[in-house]
Tab-separated table of N, CA and C in Angstrom:
chain	number	residue	atom	x	y	z
X	831	GLN	N	-17.723	4.552	30.510
X	831	GLN	CA	-18.858	3.802	30.011
X	831	GLN	C	-19.025	2.538	30.849
X	832	LEU	N	-20.231	2.042	30.887
X	832	LEU	CA	-20.556	0.861	31.675
X	832	LEU	C	-19.943	-0.380	31.042
X	833	VAL	N	-19.091	-1.098	31.800
X	833	VAL	CA	-18.443	-2.303	31.279
X	833	VAL	C	-18.700	-3.523	32.157
X	834	GLU	N	-19.302	-3.293	33.348
X	834	GLU	CA	-19.557	-4.404	34.255
X	834	GLU	C	-20.715	-4.027	35.172
X	835	VAL	N	-21.611	-4.997	35.440
X	835	VAL	CA	-22.737	-4.789	36.344
X	835	VAL	C	-22.744	-5.917	37.359
X	836	ASN	N	-22.637	-5.569	38.639
X	836	ASN	CA	-22.614	-6.563	39.719
X	836	ASN	C	-21.613	-7.691	39.449
X	837	GLY	N	-20.440	-7.322	38.953
X	837	GLY	CA	-19.394	-8.313	38.713
X	837	GLY	C	-19.500	-9.060	37.404
X	838	SER	N	-20.560	-8.804	36.619
X	838	SER	CA	-20.725	-9.473	35.329
X	838	SER	C	-20.390	-8.507	34.200
X	839	PRO	N	-19.505	-8.911	33.269
X	839	PRO	CA	-19.140	-8.017	32.171
X	839	PRO	C	-20.317	-7.770	31.234
X	840	CYS	N	-20.376	-6.560	30.672
X	840	CYS	CA	-21.422	-6.217	29.706
X	840	CYS	C	-20.808	-5.313	28.642
X	841	LEU	N	-21.505	-5.154	27.515
X	841	LEU	CA	-21.014	-4.276	26.464
X	841	LEU	C	-22.155	-3.555	25.783
X	842	LYS	N	-21.805	-2.417	25.173
X	842	LYS	CA	-22.748	-1.619	24.388
X	842	LYS	C	-22.629	-2.084	22.946
X	843	LEU	N	-23.753	-2.450	22.338
X	843	LEU	CA	-23.738	-2.901	20.945
X	843	LEU	C	-24.047	-1.747	20.011
X	844	THR	N	-23.315	-1.689	18.919
X	844	THR	CA	-23.539	-0.690	17.884
X	844	THR	C	-22.963	-1.226	16.581
X	845	GLU	N	-23.450	-0.735	15.477
X	845	GLU	CA	-22.927	-1.153	14.173
X	845	GLU	C	-21.498	-0.643	13.972
X	846	ASP	N	-21.160	0.481	14.614
X	846	ASP	CA	-19.837	1.078	14.471
X	846	ASP	C	-18.879	0.392	15.441
X	847	GLU	N	-17.990	-0.462	14.920
X	847	GLU	CA	-17.076	-1.244	15.755
X	847	GLU	C	-16.240	-0.362	16.677
X	848	GLU	N	-15.866	0.839	16.205
X	848	GLU	CA	-15.012	1.705	17.001
X	848	GLU	C	-15.745	2.312	18.192
X	849	LYS	N	-17.089	2.279	18.186
X	849	LYS	CA	-17.853	2.858	19.287
X	849	LYS	C	-18.322	1.822	20.297
X	850	MET	N	-18.091	0.523	20.013
X	850	MET	CA	-18.498	-0.513	20.947
X	850	MET	C	-17.581	-0.506	22.169
X	851	THR	N	-18.154	-0.764	23.325
X	851	THR	CA	-17.344	-0.854	24.532
X	851	THR	C	-16.737	-2.240	24.631
X	852	MET	N	-15.597	-2.318	25.289
X	852	MET	CA	-14.975	-3.603	25.584
X	852	MET	C	-15.409	-3.990	26.995
X	853	PRO	N	-15.909	-5.217	27.179
X	853	PRO	CA	-16.502	-5.599	28.460
X	853	PRO	C	-15.464	-5.879	29.550
X	854	GLY	N	-15.922	-5.794	30.796
X	854	GLY	CA	-15.127	-6.221	31.938
X	854	GLY	C	-14.127	-5.188	32.435
X	855	MET	N	-13.626	-5.458	33.652
X	855	MET	CA	-12.590	-4.597	34.239
X	855	MET	C	-11.288	-4.870	33.501
X	856	LYS	N	-10.594	-3.786	33.131
X	856	LYS	CA	-9.423	-3.942	32.274
X	856	LYS	C	-8.188	-3.264	32.839
X	857	MET	N	-7.040	-3.719	32.332
X	857	MET	CA	-5.763	-3.048	32.530
X	857	MET	C	-5.324	-2.557	31.157
X	858	ILE	N	-4.578	-1.469	31.135
X	858	ILE	CA	-4.088	-0.902	29.882
X	858	ILE	C	-2.561	-0.864	29.949
X	859	TYR	N	-1.936	-1.298	28.876
X	859	TYR	CA	-0.473	-1.321	28.811
X	859	TYR	C	-0.017	-0.568	27.567
X	860	ARG	N	1.092	0.152	27.682
X	860	ARG	CA	1.711	0.795	26.519
X	860	ARG	C	2.909	-0.071	26.130
X	861	LEU	N	2.947	-0.469	24.851
X	861	LEU	CA	4.011	-1.325	24.341
X	861	LEU	C	5.005	-0.473	23.560
X	862	TYR	N	6.294	-0.668	23.846
X	862	TYR	CA	7.368	0.119	23.224
X	862	TYR	C	8.218	-0.755	22.314
X	863	ASP	N	8.766	-0.122	21.264
X	863	ASP	CA	9.669	-0.824	20.349
X	863	ASP	C	11.123	-0.630	20.807
X	864	ALA	N	12.050	-1.211	20.060
X	864	ALA	CA	13.463	-1.167	20.427
X	864	ALA	C	14.029	0.251	20.413
X	865	ALA	N	13.403	1.156	19.644
X	865	ALA	CA	13.866	2.549	19.587
X	865	ALA	C	13.351	3.376	20.770
X	866	GLY	N	12.526	2.749	21.628
X	866	GLY	CA	11.984	3.464	22.781
X	866	GLY	C	10.704	4.219	22.500
X	867	HIS	N	10.115	3.987	21.317
X	867	HIS	CA	8.852	4.645	20.960
X	867	HIS	C	7.676	3.722	21.292
X	868	PRO	N	6.594	4.274	21.854
X	868	PRO	CA	5.395	3.453	22.015
X	868	PRO	C	4.814	3.159	20.636
X	869	PHE	N	4.428	1.892	20.409
X	869	PHE	CA	3.857	1.557	19.102
X	869	PHE	C	2.419	1.081	19.198
X	870	MET	N	1.913	0.862	20.422
X	870	MET	CA	0.545	0.356	20.563
X	870	MET	C	0.146	0.402	22.034
X	871	ASP	N	-1.146	0.662	22.296
X	871	ASP	CA	-1.696	0.482	23.635
X	871	ASP	C	-2.543	-0.786	23.607
X	872	LEU	N	-2.457	-1.563	24.680
X	872	LEU	CA	-3.107	-2.876	24.742
X	872	LEU	C	-4.054	-2.945	25.930
X	873	MET	N	-5.326	-3.321	25.665
X	873	MET	CA	-6.302	-3.552	26.728
X	873	MET	C	-6.338	-5.046	27.033
X	874	ALA	N	-6.302	-5.365	28.332
X	874	ALA	CA	-6.373	-6.755	28.786
X	874	ALA	C	-7.358	-6.826	29.941
X	875	LEU	N	-7.923	-7.995	30.166
X	875	LEU	CA	-8.784	-8.167	31.331
X	875	LEU	C	-7.924	-8.039	32.590
X	876	GLU	N	-8.519	-7.477	33.640
X	876	GLU	CA	-7.781	-7.198	34.876
X	876	GLU	C	-7.087	-8.442	35.438
X	877	GLU	N	-7.737	-9.615	35.289
X	877	GLU	CA	-7.168	-10.827	35.881
X	877	GLU	C	-6.099	-11.496	35.012
X	878	GLU	N	-5.893	-10.990	33.791
X	878	GLU	CA	-4.868	-11.578	32.922
X	878	GLU	C	-3.472	-11.220	33.422
X	879	PRO	N	-2.502	-12.114	33.196
X	879	PRO	CA	-1.129	-11.748	33.551
X	879	PRO	C	-0.640	-10.599	32.680
X	880	SER	N	0.210	-9.775	33.247
X	880	SER	CA	0.769	-8.635	32.512
X	880	SER	C	1.644	-9.128	31.368
X	881	PRO	N	1.585	-8.460	30.205
X	881	PRO	CA	2.503	-8.833	29.130
X	881	PRO	C	3.944	-8.552	29.563
X	882	SER	N	4.888	-9.301	29.008
X	882	SER	CA	6.291	-9.147	29.377
X	882	SER	C	7.118	-8.676	28.199
X	883	ALA	N	8.143	-7.897	28.493
X	883	ALA	CA	9.080	-7.442	27.468
X	883	ALA	C	9.745	-8.664	26.833
X	884	GLY	N	9.842	-8.654	25.507
X	884	GLY	CA	10.477	-9.749	24.782
X	884	GLY	C	9.586	-10.951	24.542
X	885	GLN	N	8.364	-10.933	25.073
X	885	GLN	CA	7.430	-12.056	24.926
X	885	GLN	C	6.447	-11.778	23.796
X	886	GLU	N	6.280	-12.746	22.889
X	886	GLU	CA	5.345	-12.575	21.777
X	886	GLU	C	3.908	-12.586	22.282
X	887	LEU	N	3.104	-11.661	21.766
X	887	LEU	CA	1.691	-11.552	22.137
X	887	LEU	C	0.825	-11.695	20.904
X	888	GLY	N	-0.269	-12.449	21.027
X	888	GLY	CA	-1.292	-12.491	19.984
X	888	GLY	C	-2.352	-11.470	20.346
X	889	ILE	N	-2.562	-10.483	19.490
X	889	ILE	CA	-3.494	-9.388	19.809
X	889	ILE	C	-4.429	-9.133	18.633
X	890	ARG	N	-5.489	-8.348	18.895
X	890	ARG	CA	-6.443	-7.921	17.862
X	890	ARG	C	-6.513	-6.399	17.905
X	891	VAL	N	-6.199	-5.762	16.806
X	891	VAL	CA	-6.218	-4.300	16.737
X	891	VAL	C	-7.652	-3.825	16.520
X	892	LEU	N	-8.081	-2.835	17.302
X	892	LEU	CA	-9.422	-2.279	17.123
X	892	LEU	C	-9.535	-1.706	15.720
X	893	GLY	N	-10.654	-2.003	15.075
X	893	GLY	CA	-10.840	-1.621	13.684
X	893	GLY	C	-10.492	-2.749	12.732
X	894	ARG	N	-9.726	-3.742	13.233
X	894	ARG	CA	-9.368	-4.931	12.444
X	894	ARG	C	-9.461	-6.163	13.348
X	895	LEU	N	-10.583	-6.289	14.050
X	895	LEU	CA	-10.729	-7.371	15.032
X	895	LEU	C	-10.767	-8.756	14.402
X	896	GLY	N	-11.007	-8.826	13.090
X	896	GLY	CA	-11.104	-10.119	12.423
X	896	GLY	C	-9.778	-10.837	12.242
X	897	GLU	N	-8.668	-10.153	12.471
X	897	GLU	CA	-7.368	-10.785	12.241
X	897	GLU	C	-6.474	-10.688	13.481
X	898	THR	N	-5.747	-11.761	13.754
X	898	THR	CA	-4.793	-11.791	14.852
X	898	THR	C	-3.457	-11.250	14.369
X	899	THR	N	-2.824	-10.442	15.196
X	899	THR	CA	-1.502	-9.899	14.908
X	899	THR	C	-0.570	-10.327	16.025
X	900	LYS	N	0.665	-10.625	15.691
X	900	LYS	CA	1.680	-10.968	16.693
X	900	LYS	C	2.608	-9.772	16.866
X	901	VAL	N	2.885	-9.429	18.113
X	901	VAL	CA	3.820	-8.344	18.415
X	901	VAL	C	4.756	-8.790	19.537
X	902	ILE	N	5.952	-8.212	19.549
X	902	ILE	CA	6.912	-8.470	20.628
X	902	ILE	C	7.382	-7.115	21.146
X	903	PRO	N	6.857	-6.679	22.297
X	903	PRO	CA	7.292	-5.388	22.834
X	903	PRO	C	8.693	-5.491	23.457
X	904	THR	N	9.461	-4.416	23.336
X	904	THR	CA	10.763	-4.359	23.995
X	904	THR	C	10.594	-3.920	25.451
X	905	THR	N	9.595	-3.062	25.674
X	905	THR	CA	9.274	-2.571	27.022
X	905	THR	C	7.758	-2.534	27.156
X	906	VAL	N	7.263	-2.805	28.365
X	906	VAL	CA	5.826	-2.758	28.660
X	906	VAL	C	5.616	-1.821	29.847
X	907	GLU	N	4.732	-0.829	29.664
X	907	GLU	CA	4.424	0.122	30.729
X	907	GLU	C	2.948	0.020	31.106
X	908	PRO	N	2.632	-0.338	32.353
X	908	PRO	CA	1.223	-0.311	32.780
X	908	PRO	C	0.743	1.138	32.836
X	909	LEU	N	-0.429	1.417	32.262
X	909	LEU	CA	-0.961	2.784	32.236
X	909	LEU	C	-2.066	3.016	33.250
X	910	HIS	N	-2.757	1.965	33.643
X	910	HIS	CA	-3.933	2.113	34.502
X	910	HIS	C	-3.517	2.407	35.937
X	911	ARG	N	-4.045	3.495	36.492
X	911	ARG	CA	-3.814	3.835	37.898
X	911	ARG	C	-5.175	4.023	38.552
X	912	THR	N	-5.334	3.529	39.776
X	912	THR	CA	-6.581	3.699	40.509
X	912	THR	C	-6.378	4.776	41.573
X	913	TYR	N	-7.071	5.900	41.392
X	913	TYR	CA	-6.961	6.998	42.350
X	913	TYR	C	-8.131	7.006	43.331
X	914	PHE	N	-9.280	6.495	42.907
X	914	PHE	CA	-10.460	6.442	43.766
X	914	PHE	C	-10.997	5.025	43.795
X	915	ARG	N	-11.359	4.524	44.957
X	915	ARG	CA	-12.022	3.233	45.086
X	915	ARG	C	-13.070	3.362	46.179
X	916	ASP	N	-14.304	2.996	45.844
X	916	ASP	CA	-15.418	3.087	46.796
X	916	ASP	C	-15.541	4.496	47.379
X	917	GLY	N	-15.332	5.521	46.539
X	917	GLY	CA	-15.504	6.901	46.963
X	917	GLY	C	-14.353	7.465	47.774
X	918	GLN	N	-13.282	6.685	47.964
X	918	GLN	CA	-12.146	7.141	48.764
X	918	GLN	C	-10.910	7.314	47.889
X	919	VAL	N	-10.113	8.341	48.177
X	919	VAL	CA	-8.836	8.535	47.483
X	919	VAL	C	-7.874	7.472	47.995
X	920	CYS	N	-7.351	6.649	47.084
X	920	CYS	CA	-6.452	5.573	47.505
X	920	CYS	C	-5.011	5.792	47.030
X	921	GLU	N	-4.797	6.875	46.267
X	921	GLU	CA	-3.447	7.243	45.831
X	921	GLU	C	-3.441	8.756	45.672
X	922	PRO	N	-2.365	9.415	46.122
X	922	PRO	CA	-2.345	10.894	46.004
X	922	PRO	C	-2.530	11.335	44.552
X	923	LEU	N	-3.358	12.347	44.365
X	923	LEU	CA	-3.600	12.870	43.019
X	923	LEU	C	-2.419	13.710	42.569
X	924	PRO	N	-1.997	13.565	41.290
X	924	PRO	CA	-0.884	14.390	40.807
X	924	PRO	C	-1.320	15.844	40.665
X	925	SER	N	-0.349	16.750	40.797
X	925	SER	CA	-0.632	18.179	40.634
X	925	SER	C	-0.781	18.491	39.149
X	926	LEU	N	-1.339	19.653	38.841
X	926	LEU	CA	-1.499	20.065	37.446
X	926	LEU	C	-0.151	20.124	36.708
X	927	PRO	N	0.913	20.708	37.308
X	927	PRO	CA	2.212	20.686	36.613
X	927	PRO	C	2.726	19.257	36.358
X	928	GLU	N	2.474	18.326	37.283
X	928	GLU	CA	2.892	16.930	37.081
X	928	GLU	C	2.124	16.297	35.919
X	929	VAL	N	0.824	16.575	35.838
X	929	VAL	CA	0.005	16.048	34.746
X	929	VAL	C	0.494	16.619	33.412
X	930	ARG	N	0.755	17.925	33.381
X	930	ARG	CA	1.231	18.587	32.157
X	930	ARG	C	2.574	17.997	31.712
X	931	THR	N	3.501	17.828	32.647
X	931	THR	CA	4.824	17.269	32.322
X	931	THR	C	4.692	15.842	31.810
X	932	HIS	N	3.855	15.038	32.462
X	932	HIS	CA	3.655	13.650	32.035
X	932	HIS	C	3.104	13.597	30.613
X	933	ALA	N	2.125	14.466	30.315
X	933	ALA	CA	1.531	14.489	28.972
X	933	ALA	C	2.575	14.896	27.929
X	934	GLN	N	3.403	15.888	28.234
X	934	GLN	CA	4.419	16.346	27.284
X	934	GLN	C	5.474	15.275	27.039
X	935	VAL	N	5.909	14.601	28.107
X	935	VAL	CA	6.888	13.512	27.960
X	935	VAL	C	6.301	12.400	27.101
X	936	SER	N	5.041	12.035	27.349
X	936	SER	CA	4.385	10.980	26.565
X	936	SER	C	4.318	11.352	25.094
X	937	LEU	N	3.957	12.603	24.799
X	937	LEU	CA	3.888	13.053	23.405
X	937	LEU	C	5.263	13.024	22.742
X	938	ASN	N	6.287	13.447	23.482
X	938	ASN	CA	7.640	13.471	22.926
X	938	ASN	C	8.180	12.077	22.640
X	939	LEU	N	7.682	11.073	23.344
X	939	LEU	CA	8.127	9.694	23.111
X	939	LEU	C	7.527	9.084	21.847
X	940	LEU	N	6.393	9.633	21.392
X	940	LEU	CA	5.751	9.087	20.193
X	940	LEU	C	6.691	9.155	18.997
X	941	SER	N	6.579	8.175	18.140
X	941	SER	CA	7.345	8.156	16.900
X	941	SER	C	6.970	9.370	16.059
X	942	PRO	N	7.939	9.941	15.321
X	942	PRO	CA	7.612	11.061	14.416
X	942	PRO	C	6.488	10.710	13.432
X	943	ALA	N	6.358	9.427	13.059
X	943	ALA	CA	5.290	9.013	12.134
X	943	ALA	C	3.910	9.242	12.744
X	944	HIS	N	3.798	9.120	14.077
X	944	HIS	CA	2.525	9.355	14.760
X	944	HIS	C	2.313	10.833	15.067
X	945	ARG	N	3.411	11.580	15.226
X	945	ARG	CA	3.324	12.982	15.644
X	945	ARG	C	3.159	13.968	14.502
X	946	ARG	N	3.560	13.585	13.312
X	946	ARG	CA	3.550	14.565	12.216
X	946	ARG	C	2.129	15.073	11.947
X	947	LEU	N	2.051	16.324	11.518
X	947	LEU	CA	0.751	16.953	11.280
X	947	LEU	C	0.152	16.549	9.938
X	948	HIS	N	1.006	16.258	8.955
X	948	HIS	CA	0.525	15.877	7.623
X	948	HIS	C	0.477	14.355	7.518
X	949	GLU	N	-0.722	13.801	7.354
X	949	GLU	CA	-0.942	12.363	7.226
X	949	GLU	C	-0.220	11.546	8.303
X	950	PRO	N	-0.559	11.804	9.575
X	950	PRO	CA	0.077	11.011	10.633
X	950	PRO	C	-0.353	9.551	10.560
X	951	GLN	N	0.544	8.670	10.964
X	951	GLN	CA	0.219	7.239	11.033
X	951	GLN	C	-0.703	7.033	12.232
X	952	PRO	N	-1.843	6.357	12.054
X	952	PRO	CA	-2.743	6.131	13.201
X	952	PRO	C	-2.034	5.329	14.304
X	953	TYR	N	-2.295	5.705	15.558
X	953	TYR	CA	-1.711	4.997	16.701
X	953	TYR	C	-2.679	3.878	17.090
X	954	PRO	N	-2.254	2.615	16.995
X	954	PRO	CA	-3.192	1.517	17.231
X	954	PRO	C	-3.469	1.226	18.708
X	955	VAL	N	-4.689	0.819	18.966
X	955	VAL	CA	-5.107	0.294	20.268
X	955	VAL	C	-5.600	-1.116	20.001
X	956	ALA	N	-5.175	-2.063	20.839
X	956	ALA	CA	-5.490	-3.471	20.608
X	956	ALA	C	-6.056	-4.102	21.870
X	957	VAL	N	-6.594	-5.296	21.701
X	957	VAL	CA	-7.097	-6.084	22.826
X	957	VAL	C	-6.408	-7.444	22.799
X	958	THR	N	-6.320	-8.080	23.980
X	958	THR	CA	-5.762	-9.418	24.049
X	958	THR	C	-6.753	-10.414	23.439
X	959	GLU	N	-6.254	-11.596	23.110
X	959	GLU	CA	-7.136	-12.642	22.576
X	959	GLU	C	-8.228	-12.992	23.592
X	960	ARG	N	-7.880	-13.014	24.869
X	960	ARG	CA	-8.862	-13.374	25.896
X	960	ARG	C	-9.975	-12.335	25.989
X	961	LEU	N	-9.625	-11.069	25.943
X	961	LEU	CA	-10.638	-10.012	25.966
X	961	LEU	C	-11.486	-10.062	24.700
X	962	HIS	N	-10.866	-10.367	23.570
X	962	HIS	CA	-11.608	-10.484	22.312
X	962	HIS	C	-12.609	-11.637	22.387
X	963	ARG	N	-12.211	-12.778	22.967
X	963	ARG	CA	-13.138	-13.924	23.114
X	963	ARG	C	-14.337	-13.551	23.984
X	964	LEU	N	-14.093	-12.839	25.094
X	964	LEU	CA	-15.191	-12.401	25.960
X	964	LEU	C	-16.130	-11.476	25.187
X	965	PHE	N	-15.565	-10.560	24.419
X	965	PHE	CA	-16.344	-9.651	23.586
X	965	PHE	C	-17.245	-10.433	22.628
X	966	LEU	N	-16.674	-11.447	21.940
X	966	LEU	CA	-17.461	-12.254	20.995
X	966	LEU	C	-18.557	-13.036	21.695
X	967	GLU	N	-18.242	-13.617	22.851
X	967	GLU	CA	-19.251	-14.396	23.608
X	967	GLU	C	-20.443	-13.508	23.990
X	968	LEU	N	-20.153	-12.310	24.501
X	968	LEU	CA	-21.242	-11.422	24.906
X	968	LEU	C	-22.031	-10.914	23.715
X	969	ARG	N	-21.335	-10.626	22.615
X	969	ARG	CA	-22.013	-10.133	21.415
X	969	ARG	C	-22.922	-11.222	20.828
X	970	GLN	N	-22.432	-12.461	20.787
X	970	GLN	CA	-23.246	-13.555	20.236
X	970	GLN	C	-24.415	-13.888	21.167
X	971	GLY	N	-24.179	-13.769	22.476
X	971	GLY	CA	-25.237	-14.068	23.443
X	971	GLY	C	-26.355	-13.051	23.442
X	972	SER	N	-26.123	-11.891	22.844
X	972	SER	CA	-27.148	-10.831	22.851
X	972	SER	C	-28.050	-10.891	21.632
X	973	HIS	N	-27.746	-11.756	20.665
X	973	HIS	CA	-28.572	-11.836	19.441
X	973	HIS	C	-29.791	-12.686	19.661
């Protein structure tokens, strides 16, 4: 979805908060707990410093943007990879077996609470406070 035009962040407005786009170029991080399970994915603006293991973060969970939550990840894994830039391959593409293995390993790392078929616990996706502020500025500027 369109998140930036000529270097300026933009967003799609809708009444459904879960369908709104988050503006700007972003990085995505997977946050892990002490048991080695991922407990949240975090979107941050590309220019923000990477979150650090053991460092407290103020975040906003999508679907509950009105409240700040504090989390302390034990491990932080960057998820965003750039394979194409300006129409050119800039990193070798993984093979289908590599993609399949990566997906299976990722699923196996999920907590049983997220994996169970009966009433699974929703897996949260959050944004940094800085990305949330940009979102609010653009949303208010469009009214």
